[in-house]
């Protein structure tokens, strides 16, 4: 509704292309929303303080009932023990997001 009331050219364009996503989420989840994955990733690159992270080794299950499950091992090695996690490089993994701030920034840009 906020986007529809805007004269911003980005808001009007987005309204046209988002209908398919609104319909999908309505049918799949009984809600009229879209998720802001891509804008959140962009804003996190611009302002990392919008996200909190943990650092650790990451593995993704590739088969079985847990296929696609992402595991993060963020414990420090103990006693220099070699484990199946030892050869995995540490990466930063987002664990929380300041959703109100993200939404505010996205809406401000779209309403221009």
PDB file of C-alpha atoms in Angstrom:
ATOM      1  CA  UNK A   1       0.000   0.000   0.000  1.00  0.00           C
ATOM      2  CA  UNK A   2       2.861   2.352   0.814  1.00  0.00           C
ATOM      3  CA  UNK A   3       4.534   1.649  -2.515  1.00  0.00           C
ATOM      4  CA  UNK A   4       1.238   2.048  -4.371  1.00  0.00           C
ATOM      5  CA  UNK A   5       0.755   5.494  -2.861  1.00  0.00           C
ATOM      6  CA  UNK A   6       4.222   6.602  -3.957  1.00  0.00           C
ATOM      7  CA  UNK A   7       5.025   8.518  -7.107  1.00  0.00           C
ATOM      8  CA  UNK A   8       8.550   7.141  -7.024  1.00  0.00           C
ATOM      9  CA  UNK A   9       9.446   5.512 -10.316  1.00  0.00           C
ATOM     10  CA  UNK A  10      11.195   2.600  -8.582  1.00  0.00           C
ATOM     11  CA  UNK A  11       8.161   1.983  -6.380  1.00  0.00           C
ATOM     12  CA  UNK A  12       5.826   1.928  -9.369  1.00  0.00           C
ATOM     13  CA  UNK A  13       8.123  -0.380 -11.335  1.00  0.00           C
ATOM     14  CA  UNK A  14       8.483  -2.706  -8.374  1.00  0.00           C
ATOM     15  CA  UNK A  15       4.720  -2.917  -7.926  1.00  0.00           C
ATOM     16  CA  UNK A  16       4.407  -4.210 -11.473  1.00  0.00           C
ATOM     17  CA  UNK A  17       7.075  -6.888 -11.212  1.00  0.00           C
ATOM     18  CA  UNK A  18       6.360  -8.028  -7.648  1.00  0.00           C
ATOM     19  CA  UNK A  19       2.842  -9.266  -8.283  1.00  0.00           C
ATOM     20  CA  UNK A  20       4.132 -12.714  -9.227  1.00  0.00           C
ATOM     21  CA  UNK A  21       6.072 -12.911  -5.950  1.00  0.00           C
ATOM     22  CA  UNK A  22       3.122 -11.724  -3.877  1.00  0.00           C
ATOM     23  CA  UNK A  23       0.961 -14.369  -5.552  1.00  0.00           C
ATOM     24  CA  UNK A  24       3.528 -17.097  -4.933  1.00  0.00           C
ATOM     25  CA  UNK A  25       3.895 -16.262  -1.236  1.00  0.00           C
ATOM     26  CA  UNK A  26       0.148 -15.990  -0.876  1.00  0.00           C
ATOM     27  CA  UNK A  27      -0.390 -19.428  -2.424  1.00  0.00           C
ATOM     28  CA  UNK A  28       2.561 -21.100  -0.683  1.00  0.00           C
ATOM     29  CA  UNK A  29       2.412 -19.446   2.746  1.00  0.00           C
ATOM     30  CA  UNK A  30      -0.997 -17.750   2.947  1.00  0.00           C
ATOM     31  CA  UNK A  31       0.609 -14.357   3.363  1.00  0.00           C
ATOM     32  CA  UNK A  32       0.962 -11.277   1.185  1.00  0.00           C
ATOM     33  CA  UNK A  33       4.642 -10.518   1.601  1.00  0.00           C
ATOM     34  CA  UNK A  34       7.912 -10.760  -0.230  1.00  0.00           C
ATOM     35  CA  UNK A  35      11.261 -11.349   1.377  1.00  0.00           C
ATOM     36  CA  UNK A  36      14.079  -8.853   0.927  1.00  0.00           C
ATOM     37  CA  UNK A  37      16.989 -11.280   0.522  1.00  0.00           C
ATOM     38  CA  UNK A  38      18.754  -9.468  -2.317  1.00  0.00           C
ATOM     39  CA  UNK A  39      18.396  -5.903  -0.972  1.00  0.00           C
ATOM     40  CA  UNK A  40      19.534  -7.146   2.443  1.00  0.00           C
ATOM     41  CA  UNK A  41      22.692  -8.650   0.961  1.00  0.00           C
ATOM     42  CA  UNK A  42      23.459  -5.406  -0.862  1.00  0.00           C
ATOM     43  CA  UNK A  43      22.830  -3.280   2.216  1.00  0.00           C
ATOM     44  CA  UNK A  44      24.973  -5.616   4.337  1.00  0.00           C
ATOM     45  CA  UNK A  45      27.848  -5.034   1.930  1.00  0.00           C
ATOM     46  CA  UNK A  46      27.354  -1.265   2.207  1.00  0.00           C
ATOM     47  CA  UNK A  47      26.715  -1.199   5.962  1.00  0.00           C
ATOM     48  CA  UNK A  48      27.901  -4.377   7.733  1.00  0.00           C
ATOM     49  CA  UNK A  49      26.568  -3.103  11.079  1.00  0.00           C
ATOM     50  CA  UNK A  50      23.039  -4.033   9.938  1.00  0.00           C
ATOM     51  CA  UNK A  51      23.954  -7.708  10.328  1.00  0.00           C
ATOM     52  CA  UNK A  52      25.559  -9.728  13.099  1.00  0.00           C
ATOM     53  CA  UNK A  53      27.856 -12.562  12.154  1.00  0.00           C
ATOM     54  CA  UNK A  54      29.572 -15.616  13.552  1.00  0.00           C
ATOM     55  CA  UNK A  55      32.745 -16.975  12.052  1.00  0.00           C
ATOM     56  CA  UNK A  56      33.362 -20.644  11.547  1.00  0.00           C
ATOM     57  CA  UNK A  57      33.654 -23.557   9.187  1.00  0.00           C
ATOM     58  CA  UNK A  58      30.601 -24.231   7.018  1.00  0.00           C
ATOM     59  CA  UNK A  59      29.395 -27.456   5.459  1.00  0.00           C
ATOM     60  CA  UNK A  60      26.263 -28.158   3.461  1.00  0.00           C
ATOM     61  CA  UNK A  61      24.662 -31.589   3.434  1.00  0.00           C
ATOM     62  CA  UNK A  62      24.479 -32.823  -0.156  1.00  0.00           C
ATOM     63  CA  UNK A  63      22.408 -35.976   0.217  1.00  0.00           C
ATOM     64  CA  UNK A  64      19.910 -37.791   2.357  1.00  0.00           C
ATOM     65  CA  UNK A  65      16.994 -36.443   4.347  1.00  0.00           C
ATOM     66  CA  UNK A  66      19.082 -33.457   5.468  1.00  0.00           C
ATOM     67  CA  UNK A  67      20.095 -32.431   1.929  1.00  0.00           C
ATOM     68  CA  UNK A  68      20.593 -28.673   1.853  1.00  0.00           C
ATOM     69  CA  UNK A  69      21.086 -28.363   5.607  1.00  0.00           C
ATOM     70  CA  UNK A  70      23.803 -25.833   6.355  1.00  0.00           C
ATOM     71  CA  UNK A  71      26.010 -26.441   9.367  1.00  0.00           C
ATOM     72  CA  UNK A  72      28.318 -23.900  10.977  1.00  0.00           C
ATOM     73  CA  UNK A  73      31.006 -24.993  13.399  1.00  0.00           C
ATOM     74  CA  UNK A  74      32.129 -21.867  15.218  1.00  0.00           C
ATOM     75  CA  UNK A  75      34.010 -23.397  18.118  1.00  0.00           C
ATOM     76  CA  UNK A  76      37.701 -22.886  18.533  1.00  0.00           C
ATOM     77  CA  UNK A  77      39.805 -25.988  18.022  1.00  0.00           C
ATOM     78  CA  UNK A  78      40.548 -27.706  21.297  1.00  0.00           C
ATOM     79  CA  UNK A  79      43.824 -29.404  22.005  1.00  0.00           C
ATOM     80  CA  UNK A  80      44.775 -29.070  18.319  1.00  0.00           C
ATOM     81  CA  UNK A  81      42.655 -32.128  17.618  1.00  0.00           C
ATOM     82  CA  UNK A  82      42.177 -32.887  13.928  1.00  0.00           C
ATOM     83  CA  UNK A  83      38.512 -33.336  13.001  1.00  0.00           C
ATOM     84  CA  UNK A  84      36.433 -33.422   9.824  1.00  0.00           C
ATOM     85  CA  UNK A  85      36.044 -29.653  10.296  1.00  0.00           C
ATOM     86  CA  UNK A  86      39.773 -28.928  10.478  1.00  0.00           C
ATOM     87  CA  UNK A  87      40.304 -28.570   6.735  1.00  0.00           C
ATOM     88  CA  UNK A  88      37.413 -26.135   6.279  1.00  0.00           C
ATOM     89  CA  UNK A  89      38.313 -22.430   6.004  1.00  0.00           C
ATOM     90  CA  UNK A  90      36.466 -20.072   8.346  1.00  0.00           C
ATOM     91  CA  UNK A  91      33.819 -17.822   6.829  1.00  0.00           C
ATOM     92  CA  UNK A  92      31.525 -15.147   8.218  1.00  0.00           C
ATOM     93  CA  UNK A  93      27.904 -16.272   8.469  1.00  0.00           C
ATOM     94  CA  UNK A  94      25.056 -13.810   9.028  1.00  0.00           C
ATOM     95  CA  UNK A  95      22.925 -14.814  12.000  1.00  0.00           C
ATOM     96  CA  UNK A  96      20.771 -11.747  12.684  1.00  0.00           C
ATOM     97  CA  UNK A  97      19.571  -8.763  10.704  1.00  0.00           C
ATOM     98  CA  UNK A  98      18.225  -5.382  11.746  1.00  0.00           C
ATOM     99  CA  UNK A  99      15.042  -5.925   9.742  1.00  0.00           C
ATOM    100  CA  UNK A 100      13.387  -2.592  10.621  1.00  0.00           C
ATOM    101  CA  UNK A 101      16.490  -0.693   9.478  1.00  0.00           C
ATOM    102  CA  UNK A 102      16.710  -2.724   6.247  1.00  0.00           C
ATOM    103  CA  UNK A 103      13.033  -2.130   5.479  1.00  0.00           C
ATOM    104  CA  UNK A 104      13.380   1.590   6.218  1.00  0.00           C
ATOM    105  CA  UNK A 105      16.378   1.938   3.898  1.00  0.00           C
ATOM    106  CA  UNK A 106      14.726  -0.033   1.087  1.00  0.00           C
ATOM    107  CA  UNK A 107      11.481   1.928   1.350  1.00  0.00           C
ATOM    108  CA  UNK A 108      13.300   5.265   1.438  1.00  0.00           C
ATOM    109  CA  UNK A 109      15.154   4.391  -1.760  1.00  0.00           C
ATOM    110  CA  UNK A 110      12.032   3.134  -3.501  1.00  0.00           C
ATOM    111  CA  UNK A 111       9.947   6.154  -2.528  1.00  0.00           C
ATOM    112  CA  UNK A 112      12.413   8.659  -4.035  1.00  0.00           C
TER     113      UNK A 112
END
